[in-house]
mmCIF file of C-alpha atoms and ligand atoms in Angstrom:
data_model
loop_
_atom_site.group_PDB
_atom_site.id
_atom_site.type_symbol
_atom_site.label_atom_id
_atom_site.label_comp_id
_atom_site.label_asym_id
_atom_site.label_seq_id
_atom_site.Cartn_x
_atom_site.Cartn_y
_atom_site.Cartn_z
ATOM 1 C CA MET H 1 30.329 44.827 -65.870
ATOM 2 C CA SER H 2 32.009 44.414 -69.241
ATOM 3 C CA ASP H 3 32.295 46.653 -72.038
ATOM 4 C CA PHE H 4 31.077 44.772 -75.283
ATOM 5 C CA GLU H 5 27.767 42.845 -75.516
ATOM 6 C CA ILE H 6 27.735 39.142 -77.717
ATOM 7 C CA ALA H 7 24.703 38.709 -79.823
ATOM 8 C CA PRO H 8 24.078 35.002 -81.021
ATOM 9 C CA SER H 9 23.002 34.856 -84.611
ATOM 10 C CA LEU H 10 19.841 32.955 -85.254
ATOM 11 C CA LEU H 11 21.009 32.072 -88.821
ATOM 12 C CA ALA H 12 22.803 29.169 -87.132
ATOM 13 C CA ALA H 13 20.536 27.763 -85.321
ATOM 14 C CA ASP H 14 18.140 24.579 -85.548
ATOM 15 C CA PHE H 15 15.123 26.295 -87.750
ATOM 16 C CA GLY H 16 13.308 23.469 -86.462
ATOM 17 C CA TYR H 17 14.047 24.344 -82.954
ATOM 18 C CA LEU H 18 14.120 28.280 -82.776
ATOM 19 C CA MET H 19 12.830 28.404 -79.493
ATOM 20 C CA ARG H 20 14.998 25.687 -77.715
ATOM 21 C CA ASP H 21 18.123 27.616 -79.081
ATOM 22 C CA ILE H 22 16.867 30.541 -78.440
ATOM 23 C CA LYS H 23 16.612 29.494 -74.472
ATOM 24 C CA ALA H 24 20.210 28.062 -74.871
ATOM 25 C CA VAL H 25 21.475 31.389 -74.862
ATOM 26 C CA GLU H 26 18.635 33.790 -73.416
ATOM 27 C CA GLY H 27 20.859 33.686 -70.074
ATOM 28 C CA LYS H 28 23.871 34.695 -71.017
ATOM 29 C CA THR H 29 23.478 37.706 -72.945
ATOM 30 C CA ASN H 30 20.270 40.266 -73.968
ATOM 31 C CA TYR H 31 20.995 40.620 -77.557
ATOM 32 C CA LEU H 32 19.484 38.128 -80.179
ATOM 33 C CA HIS H 33 20.626 39.010 -83.904
ATOM 34 C CA LEU H 34 18.195 38.138 -86.816
ATOM 35 C CA ASP H 35 19.362 38.052 -90.151
ATOM 36 C CA VAL H 36 16.543 38.845 -92.808
ATOM 37 C CA MET H 37 17.743 38.547 -96.552
ATOM 38 C CA ASP H 38 15.954 39.246 -99.665
ATOM 39 C CA GLY H 39 17.609 36.976 -102.664
ATOM 40 C CA HIS H 40 18.599 40.343 -104.127
ATOM 41 C CA PHE H 41 21.113 42.710 -101.980
ATOM 42 C CA VAL H 42 22.287 39.479 -100.850
ATOM 43 C CA ASP H 43 22.361 35.743 -102.815
ATOM 44 C CA ASN H 44 20.003 34.351 -100.156
ATOM 45 C CA LEU H 45 17.082 34.012 -98.051
ATOM 46 C CA SER H 46 16.308 33.770 -94.330
ATOM 47 C CA ILE H 47 13.565 34.286 -91.826
ATOM 48 C CA GLY H 48 11.583 37.451 -92.079
ATOM 49 C CA VAL H 49 8.306 39.588 -90.295
ATOM 50 C CA PRO H 50 6.246 35.914 -89.167
ATOM 51 C CA VAL H 51 9.372 34.597 -87.468
ATOM 52 C CA VAL H 52 10.431 37.773 -85.210
ATOM 53 C CA GLU H 53 6.463 37.887 -84.975
ATOM 54 C CA SER H 54 6.348 34.474 -83.691
ATOM 55 C CA ILE H 55 9.233 34.369 -81.274
ATOM 56 C CA ARG H 56 8.422 37.666 -79.826
ATOM 57 C CA LYS H 57 5.981 35.788 -78.031
ATOM 58 C CA TYR H 58 8.367 33.488 -76.215
ATOM 59 C CA THR H 59 11.186 35.819 -75.093
ATOM 60 C CA ASP H 60 11.725 39.187 -73.893
ATOM 61 C CA MET H 61 15.722 39.490 -75.208
ATOM 62 C CA PHE H 62 16.669 42.251 -77.503
ATOM 63 C CA PHE H 63 15.871 41.661 -81.037
ATOM 64 C CA ASP H 64 19.087 43.374 -83.116
ATOM 65 C CA VAL H 65 17.221 43.030 -86.704
ATOM 66 C CA HIS H 66 19.386 42.857 -89.537
ATOM 67 C CA LEU H 67 18.053 44.200 -92.818
ATOM 68 C CA MET H 68 20.070 42.543 -95.904
ATOM 69 C CA LEU H 69 17.600 43.877 -98.186
ATOM 70 C CA THR H 70 16.664 46.471 -100.670
ATOM 71 C CA ASN H 71 13.939 49.148 -100.014
ATOM 72 C CA PRO H 72 14.341 48.691 -96.268
ATOM 73 C CA GLU H 73 11.788 52.073 -95.594
ATOM 74 C CA LYS H 74 9.096 49.647 -97.040
ATOM 75 C CA PHE H 75 10.053 47.310 -93.608
ATOM 76 C CA VAL H 76 10.282 49.423 -91.025
ATOM 77 C CA LYS H 77 6.552 49.051 -89.782
ATOM 78 C CA PRO H 78 6.294 45.186 -90.544
ATOM 79 C CA PHE H 79 9.262 44.423 -88.125
ATOM 80 C CA ALA H 80 8.426 47.521 -85.678
ATOM 81 C CA ASP H 81 4.685 45.535 -85.408
ATOM 82 C CA ALA H 82 6.656 42.309 -84.896
ATOM 83 C CA GLY H 83 8.596 43.253 -82.380
ATOM 84 C CA ALA H 84 11.680 44.019 -83.194
ATOM 85 C CA ASP H 85 13.973 46.405 -81.019
ATOM 86 C CA MET H 86 16.473 47.770 -83.729
ATOM 87 C CA LEU H 87 16.871 48.083 -87.039
ATOM 88 C CA THR H 88 20.051 48.222 -88.878
ATOM 89 C CA PHE H 89 20.106 48.660 -92.319
ATOM 90 C CA HIS H 90 22.491 49.008 -95.202
ATOM 91 C CA ILE H 91 24.318 51.880 -96.313
ATOM 92 C CA GLU H 92 24.271 50.592 -99.741
ATOM 93 C CA CYS H 93 20.072 49.997 -99.426
ATOM 94 C CA THR H 94 19.063 53.573 -99.104
ATOM 95 C CA ASN H 95 19.567 57.255 -100.385
ATOM 96 C CA ASP H 96 18.698 58.741 -97.553
ATOM 97 C CA PRO H 97 20.018 57.134 -94.601
ATOM 98 C CA GLU H 98 19.303 60.097 -92.322
ATOM 99 C CA ARG H 99 15.314 59.985 -93.191
ATOM 100 C CA LEU H 100 15.517 56.105 -92.541
ATOM 101 C CA ILE H 101 17.410 56.771 -89.420
ATOM 102 C CA THR H 102 14.282 58.992 -88.283
ATOM 103 C CA LEU H 103 11.863 56.827 -89.447
ATOM 104 C CA ILE H 104 13.170 54.375 -87.473
ATOM 105 C CA ARG H 105 13.377 55.614 -84.789
ATOM 106 C CA SER H 106 9.948 57.470 -85.313
ATOM 107 C CA LYS H 107 8.311 53.693 -84.314
ATOM 108 C CA GLY H 108 10.388 53.738 -80.844
ATOM 109 C CA LEU H 109 13.083 51.347 -82.407
ATOM 110 C CA LYS H 110 16.737 52.189 -81.964
ATOM 111 C CA ALA H 111 18.570 52.070 -85.059
ATOM 112 C CA GLY H 112 21.713 51.199 -86.618
ATOM 113 C CA ILE H 113 23.438 51.119 -90.032
ATOM 114 C CA SER H 114 25.727 48.353 -91.671
ATOM 115 C CA ILE H 115 28.554 48.623 -94.185
ATOM 116 C CA HIS H 116 29.129 46.148 -96.796
ATOM 117 C CA PRO H 117 33.034 45.040 -97.241
ATOM 118 C CA ASP H 118 33.018 46.381 -101.076
ATOM 119 C CA THR H 119 31.955 49.946 -99.931
ATOM 120 C CA PRO H 120 34.584 52.173 -98.950
ATOM 121 C CA ILE H 121 34.656 52.959 -94.739
ATOM 122 C CA GLU H 122 34.481 56.882 -95.687
ATOM 123 C CA LYS H 123 31.328 56.346 -96.957
ATOM 124 C CA VAL H 124 29.859 55.426 -93.284
ATOM 125 C CA ILE H 125 31.268 58.128 -91.430
ATOM 126 C CA PRO H 126 29.392 60.986 -91.838
ATOM 127 C CA PHE H 127 26.622 59.126 -90.287
ATOM 128 C CA VAL H 128 28.336 56.964 -87.567
ATOM 129 C CA ASP H 129 27.303 59.947 -84.789
ATOM 130 C CA LYS H 130 23.871 59.352 -85.882
ATOM 131 C CA VAL H 131 22.553 55.761 -85.012
ATOM 132 C CA ASP H 132 22.766 53.661 -82.076
ATOM 133 C CA LEU H 133 25.022 51.171 -83.716
ATOM 134 C CA VAL H 134 27.335 51.008 -86.838
ATOM 135 C CA LEU H 135 27.849 47.747 -88.076
ATOM 136 C CA VAL H 136 30.896 46.804 -90.236
ATOM 137 C CA MET H 137 30.310 43.463 -91.663
ATOM 138 C CA THR H 138 33.398 41.534 -91.610
ATOM 139 C CA VAL H 139 32.553 38.732 -93.890
ATOM 140 C CA VAL H 140 30.753 39.454 -97.775
ATOM 141 C CA PRO H 141 26.709 39.389 -96.471
ATOM 142 C CA GLY H 142 24.848 36.748 -96.917
ATOM 143 C CA PHE H 143 25.739 33.318 -95.640
ATOM 144 C CA GLY H 144 26.925 32.075 -92.503
ATOM 145 C CA GLY H 145 30.101 30.403 -91.672
ATOM 146 C CA SER H 146 32.489 32.588 -94.165
ATOM 147 C CA SER H 147 36.114 33.642 -93.022
ATOM 148 C CA TYR H 148 36.620 36.975 -91.249
ATOM 149 C CA LEU H 149 38.251 39.127 -93.605
ATOM 150 C CA ASP H 150 41.913 40.385 -93.287
ATOM 151 C CA VAL H 151 40.432 44.257 -94.416
ATOM 152 C CA SER H 152 38.291 44.311 -91.299
ATOM 153 C CA ASP H 153 40.742 45.041 -88.648
ATOM 154 C CA SER H 154 42.005 48.676 -90.782
ATOM 155 C CA ARG H 155 37.906 49.251 -91.139
ATOM 156 C CA ILE H 156 36.923 48.833 -87.815
ATOM 157 C CA LYS H 157 39.807 50.866 -86.391
ATOM 158 C CA ALA H 158 38.613 53.870 -89.070
ATOM 159 C CA VAL H 159 34.905 53.777 -87.121
ATOM 160 C CA ARG H 160 36.225 53.581 -83.987
ATOM 161 C CA LYS H 161 38.323 56.706 -84.555
ATOM 162 C CA ALA H 162 35.624 58.718 -86.037
ATOM 163 C CA LEU H 163 33.166 57.563 -83.096
ATOM 164 C CA ASP H 164 35.796 58.647 -80.279
ATOM 165 C CA GLU H 165 36.281 61.843 -82.463
ATOM 166 C CA LYS H 166 32.357 62.841 -82.422
ATOM 167 C CA GLY H 167 32.043 61.206 -78.912
ATOM 168 C CA SER H 168 29.782 59.110 -79.580
ATOM 169 C CA LYS H 169 28.620 56.278 -77.828
ATOM 170 C CA ALA H 170 26.977 54.290 -80.678
ATOM 171 C CA PHE H 171 28.196 50.093 -80.180
ATOM 172 C CA LEU H 172 30.540 49.112 -82.712
ATOM 173 C CA SER H 173 29.323 45.638 -84.304
ATOM 174 C CA VAL H 174 30.921 43.556 -86.313
ATOM 175 C CA ASP H 175 29.411 40.663 -87.797
ATOM 176 C CA GLY H 176 30.818 36.885 -90.061
ATOM 177 C CA GLY H 177 33.573 35.113 -88.919
ATOM 178 C CA ILE H 178 33.389 35.874 -85.068
ATOM 179 C CA ASN H 179 34.954 33.177 -83.380
ATOM 180 C CA LYS H 180 37.231 32.900 -80.226
ATOM 181 C CA LYS H 181 40.391 34.392 -82.150
ATOM 182 C CA THR H 182 38.715 36.760 -84.416
ATOM 183 C CA ILE H 183 37.061 38.003 -81.766
ATOM 184 C CA LYS H 184 39.830 38.872 -79.500
ATOM 185 C CA GLU H 185 41.278 40.826 -83.294
ATOM 186 C CA ALA H 186 37.617 42.918 -83.737
ATOM 187 C CA TYR H 187 38.071 43.521 -80.161
ATOM 188 C CA ASP H 188 41.708 45.473 -80.075
ATOM 189 C CA SER H 189 40.556 47.361 -83.287
ATOM 190 C CA GLY H 190 38.120 48.855 -81.247
ATOM 191 C CA ALA H 191 34.812 47.043 -81.819
ATOM 192 C CA ARG H 192 32.193 46.781 -78.751
ATOM 193 C CA TYR H 193 29.160 44.417 -80.222
ATOM 194 C CA PHE H 194 29.815 40.783 -81.488
ATOM 195 C CA VAL H 195 27.249 38.906 -83.773
ATOM 196 C CA ALA H 196 28.178 35.285 -84.010
ATOM 197 C CA GLY H 197 26.535 32.737 -85.133
ATOM 198 C CA THR H 198 28.472 29.612 -86.126
ATOM 199 C CA ALA H 199 30.791 29.680 -83.058
ATOM 200 C CA VAL H 200 27.480 30.084 -80.850
ATOM 201 C CA PHE H 201 24.959 27.915 -82.456
ATOM 202 C CA GLY H 202 27.226 25.493 -84.379
ATOM 203 C CA ASN H 203 28.295 24.645 -80.580
ATOM 204 C CA GLU H 204 26.642 21.617 -78.761
ATOM 205 C CA ASP H 205 26.326 24.210 -75.621
ATOM 206 C CA PRO H 206 25.224 27.879 -77.517
ATOM 207 C CA GLY H 207 24.992 29.034 -73.838
ATOM 208 C CA GLN H 208 28.775 28.298 -72.741
ATOM 209 C CA ALA H 209 30.520 28.619 -76.204
ATOM 210 C CA VAL H 210 28.677 32.593 -76.033
ATOM 211 C CA GLU H 211 30.479 32.764 -72.239
ATOM 212 C CA ASP H 212 33.778 31.328 -74.249
ATOM 213 C CA LEU H 213 33.292 34.084 -76.684
ATOM 214 C CA ARG H 214 33.360 36.294 -73.903
ATOM 215 C CA ALA H 215 36.165 34.981 -71.864
ATOM 216 C CA CYS H 216 38.688 35.391 -75.269
ATOM 217 C CA VAL H 217 37.810 39.052 -74.893
ATOM 218 C CA THR H 218 38.516 39.531 -71.085
ATOM 219 C CA MET H 219 41.553 37.397 -70.632
HETATM 220 C C1 DX5 X 1 25.666 37.099 -92.400
HETATM 221 C C2 DX5 X 1 24.666 37.303 -91.719
HETATM 222 C C3 DX5 X 1 25.048 36.846 -90.235
HETATM 223 C C4 DX5 X 1 25.745 35.350 -90.052
HETATM 224 C C5 DX5 X 1 27.318 35.329 -89.253
HETATM 225 O O1 DX5 X 1 25.658 37.391 -93.848
HETATM 226 O O2 DX5 X 1 24.712 38.661 -91.345
HETATM 227 O O3 DX5 X 1 24.748 37.762 -88.828
HETATM 228 O O4 DX5 X 1 24.756 34.719 -89.346
HETATM 229 O O5 DX5 X 1 27.537 33.755 -89.253
HETATM 230 P P1 DX5 X 1 28.622 33.541 -88.870
HETATM 231 O O6 DX5 X 1 29.097 33.721 -87.367
HETATM 232 O O7 DX5 X 1 28.695 31.920 -88.919
HETATM 233 O O8 DX5 X 1 29.699 33.856 -89.554
HETATM 234 ZN ZN1 ZN X 2 24.038 39.856 -89.677
#
């Protein structure tokens, strides 16, 4: 039993063959990361409610939905109804994180909070023991294939310290630029839930890529 999880990010999959790509990783991990973008909070668009609803019919994987959008409150019910298992919102996009966490949980979902690399890490600390997952973005959100930012390690360490001090078992997640090298760096800094897009679906064999990433942490 390992003490960490890997969540392939569907953003890097072939959107013409979504279920083929999901099936390629299904037996290798239970977690699937789904990026939702609005063109406002981030400079890009991606998948939304109908895609989540459609793929829900064909897999029992845990849907970790990353909401990169303003007004996340508005989308809790639609994504809950579509079959999400966890909703992770951005701290920059709400005035009342605690109320949003309560709303997400009231729908029977797990709640995550995420922080943009430009936001001081202190902002998220008061909430780390109130959620199921804390996502420290390790790239500027909006695009796959970016490079892991150097500032990430110290930010991960700060959240790790806060979680440990508060005795929280919440996942410490990282997202962006995770590959065979950076996964170990992030693990050593205290991350335990690794979102990886390009490193998984950019590979000819996505299932094997998940195993290779796992091996980089444990060896
Ligand atoms: C980017 C998304 C990520 C993205 C990561 O803003 O939140 O989940 O898919 O892609 P890679 O692993 O290619 O950096
Ligand atoms: Zn993401």
